[in-house]
PDB file of C-alpha atoms in Angstrom:
ATOM      1  CA  MET A 222       3.642  11.846 -10.583  1.00  0.00           C
ATOM      2  CA  ALA A 223       3.661  14.632 -11.645  1.00  0.00           C
ATOM      3  CA  ASN A 224       4.300  13.311 -14.951  1.00  0.00           C
ATOM      4  CA  HIS A 225       1.025  11.391 -14.986  1.00  0.00           C
ATOM      5  CA  LEU A 226      -2.640  12.646 -14.843  1.00  0.00           C
ATOM      6  CA  ARG A 227      -3.365  13.477 -11.580  1.00  0.00           C
ATOM      7  CA  PHE A 228      -6.255  12.021  -9.655  1.00  0.00           C
ATOM      8  CA  ILE A 229      -6.232   8.935 -11.807  1.00  0.00           C
ATOM      9  CA  GLY A 230      -3.952   6.607 -10.872  1.00  0.00           C
ATOM     10  CA  ARG A 231      -3.628   5.912  -7.093  1.00  0.00           C
ATOM     11  CA  THR A 232      -6.934   7.827  -6.091  1.00  0.00           C
ATOM     12  CA  VAL A 233     -10.092   6.340  -4.182  1.00  0.00           C
ATOM     13  CA  MET A 234     -13.157   8.418  -4.551  1.00  0.00           C
ATOM     14  CA  VAL A 235     -15.232   8.848  -1.010  1.00  0.00           C
ATOM     15  CA  GLN A 236     -18.834   7.026  -1.282  1.00  0.00           C
ATOM     16  CA  ASN A 237     -21.301   8.047   1.059  1.00  0.00           C
ATOM     17  CA  GLY A 238     -18.789  10.334   2.917  1.00  0.00           C
ATOM     18  CA  ASN A 239     -17.146   7.233   4.484  1.00  0.00           C
ATOM     19  CA  VAL A 240     -13.714   8.467   4.413  1.00  0.00           C
ATOM     20  CA  ASP A 241     -12.241   5.807   6.889  1.00  0.00           C
ATOM     21  CA  ALA A 242     -13.274   3.667   4.564  1.00  0.00           C
ATOM     22  CA  ALA A 243     -12.262   4.688   1.378  1.00  0.00           C
ATOM     23  CA  TYR A 244      -8.314   5.371   3.324  1.00  0.00           C
ATOM     24  CA  GLY A 245      -8.314   1.704   3.872  1.00  0.00           C
ATOM     25  CA  ALA A 246      -9.122   0.535   0.454  1.00  0.00           C
ATOM     26  CA  LEU A 247      -6.303   3.093  -0.563  1.00  0.00           C
ATOM     27  CA  SER A 248      -3.830   1.433   1.732  1.00  0.00           C
ATOM     28  CA  ARG A 249      -4.857  -1.633   0.554  1.00  0.00           C
ATOM     29  CA  ILE A 250      -4.417  -1.424  -2.713  1.00  0.00           C
ATOM     30  CA  LEU A 251      -1.194   0.702  -2.166  1.00  0.00           C
ATOM     31  CA  SER A 252       0.481  -2.244   0.301  1.00  0.00           C
ATOM     32  CA  GLN A 253      -0.730  -4.532  -2.429  1.00  0.00           C
ATOM     33  CA  ASP A 254       1.203  -3.237  -5.200  1.00  0.00           C
ATOM     34  CA  GLY A 255       4.438  -2.978  -3.019  1.00  0.00           C
ATOM     35  CA  ILE A 256       4.337   0.494  -3.247  1.00  0.00           C
ATOM     36  CA  ILE A 257       4.507   1.066   1.009  1.00  0.00           C
ATOM     37  CA  GLU A 258       6.943  -1.203   1.001  1.00  0.00           C
ATOM     38  CA  SER A 259       9.100   0.587  -1.609  1.00  0.00           C
ATOM     39  CA  VAL A 260       8.989   3.491   0.373  1.00  0.00           C
ATOM     40  CA  LYS A 261       9.713   2.113   3.475  1.00  0.00           C
ATOM     41  CA  ARG A 262      12.707   0.333   2.045  1.00  0.00           C
ATOM     42  CA  ARG A 263      14.077   3.509   0.096  1.00  0.00           C
ATOM     43  CA  ARG A 264      14.306   5.984   3.932  1.00  0.00           C
ATOM     44  CA  TYR A 265      17.600   4.420   4.200  1.00  0.00           C
ATOM     45  CA  TYR A 266      20.391   3.638   1.298  1.00  0.00           C
ATOM     46  CA  GLU A 267      20.119  -0.598   0.953  1.00  0.00           C
ATOM     47  CA  LYS A 268      23.475  -1.511  -0.257  1.00  0.00           C
ATOM     48  CA  PRO A 269      24.059  -3.799  -3.193  1.00  0.00           C
ATOM     49  CA  CYS A 270      24.970  -6.944  -1.079  1.00  0.00           C
ATOM     50  CA  ARG A 271      22.394  -6.252   1.555  1.00  0.00           C
ATOM     51  CA  LYS A 272      20.088  -6.060  -1.140  1.00  0.00           C
ATOM     52  CA  ARG A 273      20.969  -9.621  -3.055  1.00  0.00           C
ATOM     53  CA  GLN A 274      20.466 -11.428   0.414  1.00  0.00           C
ATOM     54  CA  ARG A 275      17.753  -9.975   0.861  1.00  0.00           C
ATOM     55  CA  LEU A 276      16.490 -10.905  -2.783  1.00  0.00           C
ATOM     56  CA  ALA A 277      17.730 -14.650  -2.279  1.00  0.00           C
ATOM     57  CA  TYR A 278      15.859 -14.586   1.108  1.00  0.00           C
ATOM     58  CA  GLU A 279      12.359 -13.845  -0.071  1.00  0.00           C
ATOM     59  CA  ALA A 280      12.438 -16.195  -3.149  1.00  0.00           C
ATOM     60  CA  CYS A 281      13.118 -18.842  -0.733  1.00  0.00           C
ATOM     61  CA  ARG A 282      10.592 -17.858   1.722  1.00  0.00           C
ATOM     62  CA  ARG A 283       8.598 -17.579  -1.334  1.00  0.00           C
ATOM     63  CA  VAL A 284       8.858 -20.912  -2.222  1.00  0.00           C
ATOM     64  CA  TYR A 285       8.628 -22.658   0.656  1.00  0.00           C
ATOM     65  CA  ASN A 286       5.196 -21.085   1.470  1.00  0.00           C
ATOM     66  CA  THR A 287       3.525 -21.948  -1.693  1.00  0.00           C
ATOM     67  CA  GLU A 288       4.800 -25.378  -1.300  1.00  0.00           C
ATOM     68  CA  MET A 289       3.665 -25.640   2.158  1.00  0.00           C
ATOM     69  CA  ALA A 290       0.684 -24.000   2.065  1.00  0.00           C
ATOM     70  CA  ARG A 291       0.421 -27.058  -1.401  1.00  0.00           C
ATOM     71  CA  LYS A 292       1.472 -29.769   1.072  1.00  0.00           C
ATOM     72  CA  ILE A 293      -1.198 -28.584   3.727  1.00  0.00           C
ATOM     73  CA  SER A 294      -4.060 -28.057   1.294  1.00  0.00           C
ATOM     74  CA  PHE A 295      -3.746 -31.696   0.118  1.00  0.00           C
ATOM     75  CA  LEU A 296      -3.081 -32.708   3.556  1.00  0.00           C
ATOM     76  CA  SER A 297      -6.264 -31.932   4.694  1.00  0.00           C
ATOM     77  CA  ARG A 298      -8.599 -32.994   2.413  1.00  0.00           C
ATOM     78  CA  LYS A 299     -10.415 -34.493   5.024  1.00  0.00           C
ATOM     79  CA  SER A 300     -14.156 -33.104   4.500  1.00  0.00           C
ATOM     80  CA  ARG A 301     -15.080 -35.775   2.160  1.00  0.00           C
ATOM     81  CA  THR A 302     -18.278 -37.988   1.939  1.00  0.00           C
ATOM     82  CA  ASP A 303     -17.297 -41.489   3.920  1.00  0.00           C
ATOM     83  CA  PRO A 304     -16.931 -44.300   1.341  1.00  0.00           C
ATOM     84  CA  TRP A 305     -16.963 -46.613   3.942  1.00  0.00           C
ATOM     85  CA  LEU A 306     -20.390 -45.447   5.467  1.00  0.00           C
ATOM     86  CA  GLY A 307     -22.378 -47.942   6.887  1.00  0.00           C
ATOM     87  CA  CYS A 308     -19.748 -50.595   7.775  1.00  0.00           C
TER      88      CYS A 308
ATOM     89  CA  MET B  67       4.949 -32.231   9.094  1.00  0.00           C
ATOM     90  CA  GLN B  68       5.688 -31.148  12.713  1.00  0.00           C
ATOM     91  CA  ALA B  69       9.175 -32.182  12.155  1.00  0.00           C
ATOM     92  CA  VAL B  70       9.153 -30.178   8.357  1.00  0.00           C
ATOM     93  CA  LEU B  71       7.985 -27.135  10.554  1.00  0.00           C
ATOM     94  CA  THR B  72      10.677 -26.705  13.278  1.00  0.00           C
ATOM     95  CA  VAL B  73      13.221 -27.770  10.888  1.00  0.00           C
ATOM     96  CA  ALA B  74      12.154 -24.702   8.727  1.00  0.00           C
ATOM     97  CA  ARG B  75      11.504 -21.965  12.051  1.00  0.00           C
ATOM     98  CA  GLY B  76      15.145 -23.191  12.611  1.00  0.00           C
ATOM     99  CA  VAL B  77      16.423 -22.374   9.712  1.00  0.00           C
ATOM    100  CA  TRP B  78      14.881 -18.889   9.192  1.00  0.00           C
ATOM    101  CA  GLY B  79      15.320 -17.748  12.566  1.00  0.00           C
ATOM    102  CA  CYS B  80      18.750 -16.785  11.668  1.00  0.00           C
ATOM    103  CA  ARG B  81      18.631 -12.617  11.924  1.00  0.00           C
ATOM    104  CA  ARG B  82      21.786 -12.520   8.761  1.00  0.00           C
ATOM    105  CA  PRO B  83      19.433 -14.238   6.239  1.00  0.00           C
ATOM    106  CA  GLY B  84      21.548 -14.367   3.749  1.00  0.00           C
ATOM    107  CA  LEU B  85      23.666 -16.176   5.483  1.00  0.00           C
ATOM    108  CA  LEU B  86      21.933 -18.933   4.084  1.00  0.00           C
ATOM    109  CA  GLY B  87      22.658 -19.206   0.943  1.00  0.00           C
ATOM    110  CA  ALA B  88      20.055 -19.170  -1.647  1.00  0.00           C
ATOM    111  CA  ARG B  89      20.635 -21.705  -4.070  1.00  0.00           C
ATOM    112  CA  ARG B  90      21.497 -24.724  -1.781  1.00  0.00           C
ATOM    113  CA  ALA B  91      18.650 -23.624   0.546  1.00  0.00           C
ATOM    114  CA  ARG B  92      16.661 -23.867  -2.045  1.00  0.00           C
ATOM    115  CA  GLY B  93      17.724 -26.965  -2.913  1.00  0.00           C
ATOM    116  CA  GLU B  94      16.572 -28.259   0.454  1.00  0.00           C
ATOM    117  CA  LEU B  95      13.618 -26.707   1.130  1.00  0.00           C
ATOM    118  CA  ARG B  96      12.227 -28.684  -2.447  1.00  0.00           C
ATOM    119  CA  ALA B  97      14.044 -31.458  -0.915  1.00  0.00           C
ATOM    120  CA  LEU B  98      11.979 -31.411   2.031  1.00  0.00           C
ATOM    121  CA  LEU B  99       8.759 -30.352   0.802  1.00  0.00           C
ATOM    122  CA  THR B 100       8.417 -32.422  -2.586  1.00  0.00           C
ATOM    123  CA  SER B 101       9.366 -35.782  -0.582  1.00  0.00           C
ATOM    124  CA  SER B 102       5.526 -36.748  -0.246  1.00  0.00           C
ATOM    125  CA  LEU B 103       3.949 -34.427  -2.592  1.00  0.00           C
ATOM    126  CA  PRO B 104       2.623 -36.491  -5.851  1.00  0.00           C
ATOM    127  CA  HIS B 105       2.767 -34.550  -9.318  1.00  0.00           C
ATOM    128  CA  PRO B 106       4.259 -31.286  -9.060  1.00  0.00           C
ATOM    129  CA  SER B 107       2.068 -28.888 -10.980  1.00  0.00           C
ATOM    130  CA  ARG B 108       3.520 -26.049 -13.156  1.00  0.00           C
ATOM    131  CA  SER B 109       0.250 -23.649 -12.208  1.00  0.00           C
ATOM    132  CA  SER B 110       0.061 -23.599  -8.201  1.00  0.00           C
ATOM    133  CA  ARG B 111       3.732 -23.035  -7.552  1.00  0.00           C
ATOM    134  CA  SER B 112       3.734 -19.596 -10.426  1.00  0.00           C
ATOM    135  CA  ALA B 113       0.030 -18.167  -9.124  1.00  0.00           C
ATOM    136  CA  GLY B 114       1.590 -17.622  -5.601  1.00  0.00           C
ATOM    137  CA  LEU B 115       4.630 -15.753  -7.713  1.00  0.00           C
ATOM    138  CA  GLY B 116       3.378 -13.586 -10.175  1.00  0.00           C
ATOM    139  CA  ARG B 117       0.059 -12.059  -8.011  1.00  0.00           C
ATOM    140  CA  GLY B 118       1.813  -9.056  -6.972  1.00  0.00           C
ATOM    141  CA  VAL B 119       3.020  -8.117 -10.533  1.00  0.00           C
ATOM    142  CA  HIS B 120      -0.168  -8.917 -12.155  1.00  0.00           C
ATOM    143  CA  ALA B 121      -2.308  -7.406  -9.708  1.00  0.00           C
ATOM    144  CA  GLY B 122      -1.527  -3.514 -11.056  1.00  0.00           C
ATOM    145  CA  VAL B 123      -2.610  -4.885 -14.607  1.00  0.00           C
ATOM    146  CA  ARG B 124      -5.497  -6.719 -13.821  1.00  0.00           C
ATOM    147  CA  ARG B 125      -7.012  -3.820 -12.567  1.00  0.00           C
ATOM    148  CA  LEU B 126      -6.260  -1.475 -15.183  1.00  0.00           C
ATOM    149  CA  GLN B 127      -8.289  -4.171 -17.179  1.00  0.00           C
ATOM    150  CA  GLU B 128     -10.771  -4.250 -14.984  1.00  0.00           C
ATOM    151  CA  LEU B 129     -10.666   0.001 -15.819  1.00  0.00           C
ATOM    152  CA  ALA B 130     -10.965  -1.159 -19.045  1.00  0.00           C
ATOM    153  CA  GLU B 131     -14.144  -3.780 -19.258  1.00  0.00           C
ATOM    154  CA  LYS B 132     -16.561  -2.969 -16.262  1.00  0.00           C
ATOM    155  CA  GLY B 133     -17.387   0.257 -16.747  1.00  0.00           C
ATOM    156  CA  ALA B 134     -21.123   0.512 -15.809  1.00  0.00           C
ATOM    157  CA  GLU B 135     -21.224  -2.652 -13.192  1.00  0.00           C
ATOM    158  CA  SER B 136     -21.876  -2.073  -9.897  1.00  0.00           C
ATOM    159  CA  LEU B 137     -18.929  -3.401  -8.115  1.00  0.00           C
ATOM    160  CA  SER B 138     -18.398  -3.259  -4.213  1.00  0.00           C
ATOM    161  CA  GLY B 139     -16.767   0.021  -3.174  1.00  0.00           C
ATOM    162  CA  THR B 140     -13.359  -0.888  -2.724  1.00  0.00           C
ATOM    163  CA  GLU B 141     -13.573  -1.079  -6.386  1.00  0.00           C
ATOM    164  CA  LEU B 142     -12.012   1.936  -7.946  1.00  0.00           C
ATOM    165  CA  SER B 143     -13.220   2.023 -12.005  1.00  0.00           C
ATOM    166  CA  PRO B 144     -16.779   2.491 -12.230  1.00  0.00           C
ATOM    167  CA  LEU B 145     -16.933   5.577  -9.994  1.00  0.00           C
ATOM    168  CA  ILE B 146     -13.478   6.940 -11.267  1.00  0.00           C
ATOM    169  CA  LEU B 147     -15.407   6.463 -14.848  1.00  0.00           C
ATOM    170  CA  GLN B 148     -18.292   8.497 -13.876  1.00  0.00           C
ATOM    171  CA  ARG B 149     -16.601  10.882 -11.938  1.00  0.00           C
ATOM    172  CA  ASN B 150     -17.515  13.240 -15.014  1.00  0.00           C
ATOM    173  CA  SER B 151     -20.557  13.497 -14.482  1.00  0.00           C
ATOM    174  CA  MET B 152     -21.040  13.839 -11.197  1.00  0.00           C
ATOM    175  CA  ARG B 153     -21.207  17.311  -9.840  1.00  0.00           C
ATOM    176  CA  TRP B 154     -20.354  18.749  -6.149  1.00  0.00           C
ATOM    177  CA  ASP B 155     -22.395  22.045  -5.947  1.00  0.00           C
ATOM    178  CA  GLY B 156     -22.782  22.550  -9.075  1.00  0.00           C
ATOM    179  CA  LYS B 157     -18.863  22.141  -9.591  1.00  0.00           C
ATOM    180  CA  THR B 158     -16.895  19.177 -11.405  1.00  0.00           C
ATOM    181  CA  TYR B 159     -14.201  17.205  -9.759  1.00  0.00           C
ATOM    182  CA  GLU B 160     -11.613  19.186 -11.756  1.00  0.00           C
ATOM    183  CA  GLU B 161     -12.581  22.177 -10.438  1.00  0.00           C
ATOM    184  CA  ILE B 162     -12.664  21.780  -6.450  1.00  0.00           C
ATOM    185  CA  PRO B 163      -9.913  22.795  -4.450  1.00  0.00           C
ATOM    186  CA  ILE B 164      -7.060  20.182  -3.517  1.00  0.00           C
ATOM    187  CA  ALA B 165      -5.762  19.585   0.211  1.00  0.00           C
ATOM    188  CA  HIS B 166      -2.180  18.763  -0.370  1.00  0.00           C
ATOM    189  CA  ILE B 167      -0.835  16.937   2.997  1.00  0.00           C
ATOM    190  CA  LYS B 168       2.708  16.211   3.360  1.00  0.00           C
ATOM    191  CA  ALA B 169       2.980  13.411   6.671  1.00  0.00           C
ATOM    192  CA  THR B 170       7.192  13.416   6.991  1.00  0.00           C
ATOM    193  CA  TYR B 171       8.563  11.775   9.765  1.00  0.00           C
ATOM    194  CA  ASN B 172       8.678  14.396  12.004  1.00  0.00           C
ATOM    195  CA  ASN B 173       5.902  16.909  10.731  1.00  0.00           C
ATOM    196  CA  THR B 174       2.885  17.260   8.787  1.00  0.00           C
ATOM    197  CA  HIS B 175       1.877  19.905   6.541  1.00  0.00           C
ATOM    198  CA  ILE B 176      -1.541  20.653   5.300  1.00  0.00           C
ATOM    199  CA  GLN B 177      -2.176  23.355   2.331  1.00  0.00           C
ATOM    200  CA  VAL B 178      -5.432  24.027   0.796  1.00  0.00           C
ATOM    201  CA  VAL B 179      -5.598  25.128  -2.779  1.00  0.00           C
ATOM    202  CA  SER B 180      -7.845  26.054  -5.634  1.00  0.00           C
ATOM    203  CA  PHE B 181      -7.967  24.282  -8.654  1.00  0.00           C
ATOM    204  CA  ASP B 182      -5.551  26.613 -10.370  1.00  0.00           C
ATOM    205  CA  ASN B 183      -3.442  26.966  -7.301  1.00  0.00           C
ATOM    206  CA  ARG B 184      -4.690  29.710  -5.119  1.00  0.00           C
ATOM    207  CA  PRO B 185      -3.926  29.104  -1.991  1.00  0.00           C
ATOM    208  CA  PHE B 186      -6.667  29.134   0.942  1.00  0.00           C
ATOM    209  CA  ALA B 187      -4.616  28.029   3.731  1.00  0.00           C
ATOM    210  CA  ARG B 188      -1.669  26.535   5.210  1.00  0.00           C
ATOM    211  CA  THR B 189      -1.057  24.796   8.380  1.00  0.00           C
ATOM    212  CA  SER B 190       1.285  22.316  10.041  1.00  0.00           C
ATOM    213  CA  CYS B 191       1.908  20.653  13.064  1.00  0.00           C
ATOM    214  CA  GLY B 192       4.196  23.544  14.462  1.00  0.00           C
ATOM    215  CA  THR B 193       1.934  26.932  13.369  1.00  0.00           C
ATOM    216  CA  GLU B 194      -0.631  24.835  16.024  1.00  0.00           C
ATOM    217  CA  GLY B 195       1.709  25.415  19.212  1.00  0.00           C
ATOM    218  CA  PHE B 196       3.488  22.033  18.885  1.00  0.00           C
ATOM    219  CA  GLN B 197       7.480  21.552  19.172  1.00  0.00           C
ATOM    220  CA  ASN B 198       9.838  19.316  18.369  1.00  0.00           C
ATOM    221  CA  ALA B 199       8.733  15.673  19.137  1.00  0.00           C
ATOM    222  CA  LYS B 200       5.238  16.594  19.625  1.00  0.00           C
ATOM    223  CA  LYS B 201       4.860  17.397  16.051  1.00  0.00           C
ATOM    224  CA  ALA B 202       5.700  13.448  14.728  1.00  0.00           C
ATOM    225  CA  THR B 203       2.337  12.493  16.452  1.00  0.00           C
ATOM    226  CA  ALA B 204      -1.180  11.788  15.017  1.00  0.00           C
ATOM    227  CA  ILE B 205      -2.915  14.425  17.359  1.00  0.00           C
ATOM    228  CA  ALA B 206      -0.965  17.248  16.503  1.00  0.00           C
ATOM    229  CA  ALA B 207      -1.722  16.232  12.321  1.00  0.00           C
ATOM    230  CA  GLN B 208      -5.345  15.928  13.671  1.00  0.00           C
ATOM    231  CA  THR B 209      -5.429  19.788  15.529  1.00  0.00           C
ATOM    232  CA  ALA B 210      -3.638  21.137  12.198  1.00  0.00           C
ATOM    233  CA  GLY B 211      -6.377  19.477   9.945  1.00  0.00           C
ATOM    234  CA  ILE B 212      -9.141  21.057  12.136  1.00  0.00           C
ATOM    235  CA  ALA B 213      -7.295  23.979  11.983  1.00  0.00           C
ATOM    236  CA  ALA B 214      -7.151  24.331   8.148  1.00  0.00           C
ATOM    237  CA  ALA B 215     -10.270  23.243   7.416  1.00  0.00           C
ATOM    238  CA  ALA B 216     -11.640  25.744   9.532  1.00  0.00           C
ATOM    239  CA  LYS B 217      -9.747  28.649   7.553  1.00  0.00           C
ATOM    240  CA  ALA B 218     -10.719  26.678   5.019  1.00  0.00           C
ATOM    241  CA  ARG B 219     -14.612  26.768   5.918  1.00  0.00           C
ATOM    242  CA  GLY B 220     -14.046  30.646   5.686  1.00  0.00           C
ATOM    243  CA  LYS B 221     -13.192  31.609   2.571  1.00  0.00           C
ATOM    244  CA  GLY B 222     -16.013  29.235   1.311  1.00  0.00           C
ATOM    245  CA  VAL B 223     -14.261  26.368   0.726  1.00  0.00           C
ATOM    246  CA  LEU B 224     -16.748  23.211   0.886  1.00  0.00           C
ATOM    247  CA  HIS B 225     -15.675  20.222  -0.472  1.00  0.00           C
ATOM    248  CA  VAL B 226     -11.957  19.000  -0.960  1.00  0.00           C
ATOM    249  CA  ARG B 227     -10.050  16.447  -2.716  1.00  0.00           C
ATOM    250  CA  VAL B 228      -6.881  15.288  -0.504  1.00  0.00           C
ATOM    251  CA  MET B 229      -3.680  14.562  -1.563  1.00  0.00           C
ATOM    252  CA  VAL B 230      -1.123  12.514   0.740  1.00  0.00           C
ATOM    253  CA  LYS B 231       2.554  12.871   0.678  1.00  0.00           C
ATOM    254  CA  GLY B 232       4.489  10.480   2.226  1.00  0.00           C
ATOM    255  CA  LEU B 233       4.182   7.824   5.130  1.00  0.00           C
ATOM    256  CA  GLY B 234       4.444   9.809   8.260  1.00  0.00           C
ATOM    257  CA  PRO B 235       2.196   9.388  11.623  1.00  0.00           C
ATOM    258  CA  GLY B 236      -0.081  12.005  10.412  1.00  0.00           C
ATOM    259  CA  ARG B 237      -0.967  10.490   7.595  1.00  0.00           C
ATOM    260  CA  LYS B 238      -4.184   9.506   8.295  1.00  0.00           C
ATOM    261  CA  ALA B 239      -5.028  11.413  11.246  1.00  0.00           C
ATOM    262  CA  ALA B 240      -4.837  14.592   8.986  1.00  0.00           C
ATOM    263  CA  ILE B 241      -7.451  13.822   6.835  1.00  0.00           C
ATOM    264  CA  LYS B 242      -9.702  12.567  10.168  1.00  0.00           C
ATOM    265  CA  GLY B 243      -9.228  16.332  10.899  1.00  0.00           C
ATOM    266  CA  LEU B 244     -10.049  18.318   7.995  1.00  0.00           C
ATOM    267  CA  THR B 245     -13.090  15.873   8.355  1.00  0.00           C
ATOM    268  CA  MET B 246     -14.175  16.940  11.583  1.00  0.00           C
ATOM    269  CA  GLY B 247     -13.190  20.560  10.711  1.00  0.00           C
ATOM    270  CA  GLY B 248     -16.241  20.683   8.812  1.00  0.00           C
ATOM    271  CA  LEU B 249     -14.277  20.003   5.243  1.00  0.00           C
ATOM    272  CA  GLU B 250     -16.307  16.930   2.690  1.00  0.00           C
ATOM    273  CA  VAL B 251     -13.822  15.091   1.551  1.00  0.00           C
ATOM    274  CA  ILE B 252     -14.411  13.212  -1.844  1.00  0.00           C
ATOM    275  CA  SER B 253     -11.383  11.414  -2.691  1.00  0.00           C
ATOM    276  CA  ILE B 254      -8.265  10.837  -1.541  1.00  0.00           C
ATOM    277  CA  THR B 255      -4.854  10.489  -3.546  1.00  0.00           C
ATOM    278  CA  ASP B 256      -1.568   9.197  -3.095  1.00  0.00           C
ATOM    279  CA  ASN B 257       1.181  11.349  -4.665  1.00  0.00           C
ATOM    280  CA  THR B 258       4.032  10.010  -2.424  1.00  0.00           C
ATOM    281  CA  PRO B 259       6.958  10.591  -4.312  1.00  0.00           C
ATOM    282  CA  VAL B 260       8.876   7.058  -5.574  1.00  0.00           C
ATOM    283  CA  PRO B 261      12.148   7.132  -7.455  1.00  0.00           C
ATOM    284  CA  HIS B 262      12.839   4.915 -10.335  1.00  0.00           C
ATOM    285  CA  ASN B 263      16.034   4.614  -8.731  1.00  0.00           C
ATOM    286  CA  GLY B 264      16.888   8.795  -8.630  1.00  0.00           C
ATOM    287  CA  CYS B 265      18.546  10.196  -5.772  1.00  0.00           C
ATOM    288  CA  ARG B 266      20.412   7.970  -3.016  1.00  0.00           C
ATOM    289  CA  PRO B 267      19.116   8.143   0.486  1.00  0.00           C
ATOM    290  CA  ARG B 268      20.666   8.324   3.486  1.00  0.00           C
ATOM    291  CA  LYS B 269      22.982   5.789   4.933  1.00  0.00           C
ATOM    292  CA  ALA B 270      21.671   3.209   7.112  1.00  0.00           C
ATOM    293  CA  ARG B 271      21.493   3.535  10.992  1.00  0.00           C
ATOM    294  CA  ARG B 272      23.638   1.849  13.757  1.00  0.00           C
ATOM    295  CA  MET B 273      25.781   0.227  11.357  1.00  0.00           C
TER     296      MET B 273
END
């Protein structure tokens, strides 16, 4: 960060003196960009074998979760108007 | 669907995820999930994958486009672009003192400095009388924040922009302490050092 312009990246301005909301916004942005989890991961060294296992696990998990979410949203399309109303 | 969920929970329940064998697992998952799905579409599958990468890029694009649009308080762009025209006690944003907060896992240091690096106040959990494990608490960080704010107020500092470094227990509490001590925080920056694979950290614990 010292090589980039200070106070532009990873900066949140405090609005109306609401410091807690600003801090919450900053944490949300950092976690969405994956900075917090990468800092936590770099606290201890992760050997290449463990890193490969973790990446494979996360890829599988991602595929599974997206497919399952798709399936559930397809199967739960129940809020349609009743086509047989009146029968 | 229930059967699929229980099978999957058993699959992910193992503590060593790498034992699964990625390629075989992916094939099994696809077989499980696409057995009853119609028209597999490319767009929905890649949407979830690319989200984390493109979030940062999209934010930069918003910075360029939406200059004067009044968005919600969580959007950075309009306030940062208006920052040049805002004044705090007649000072521009670049002239306001900075409060550096270094939040390690064992301690929290706070130093208030002017914009041209003249020091105003320096406190830490240790200087506030806490010792050993008690320094690594949020309460200690809050007391250090209050003390630093008091010292800085004594030297005439009213507004401060905060730069936080590190993920420790005192990260949020120190900012709260600065506010409780009477300084007005106008912006929070995160300056946590993230190496692009530089130094090798220490080995993992409990081998």
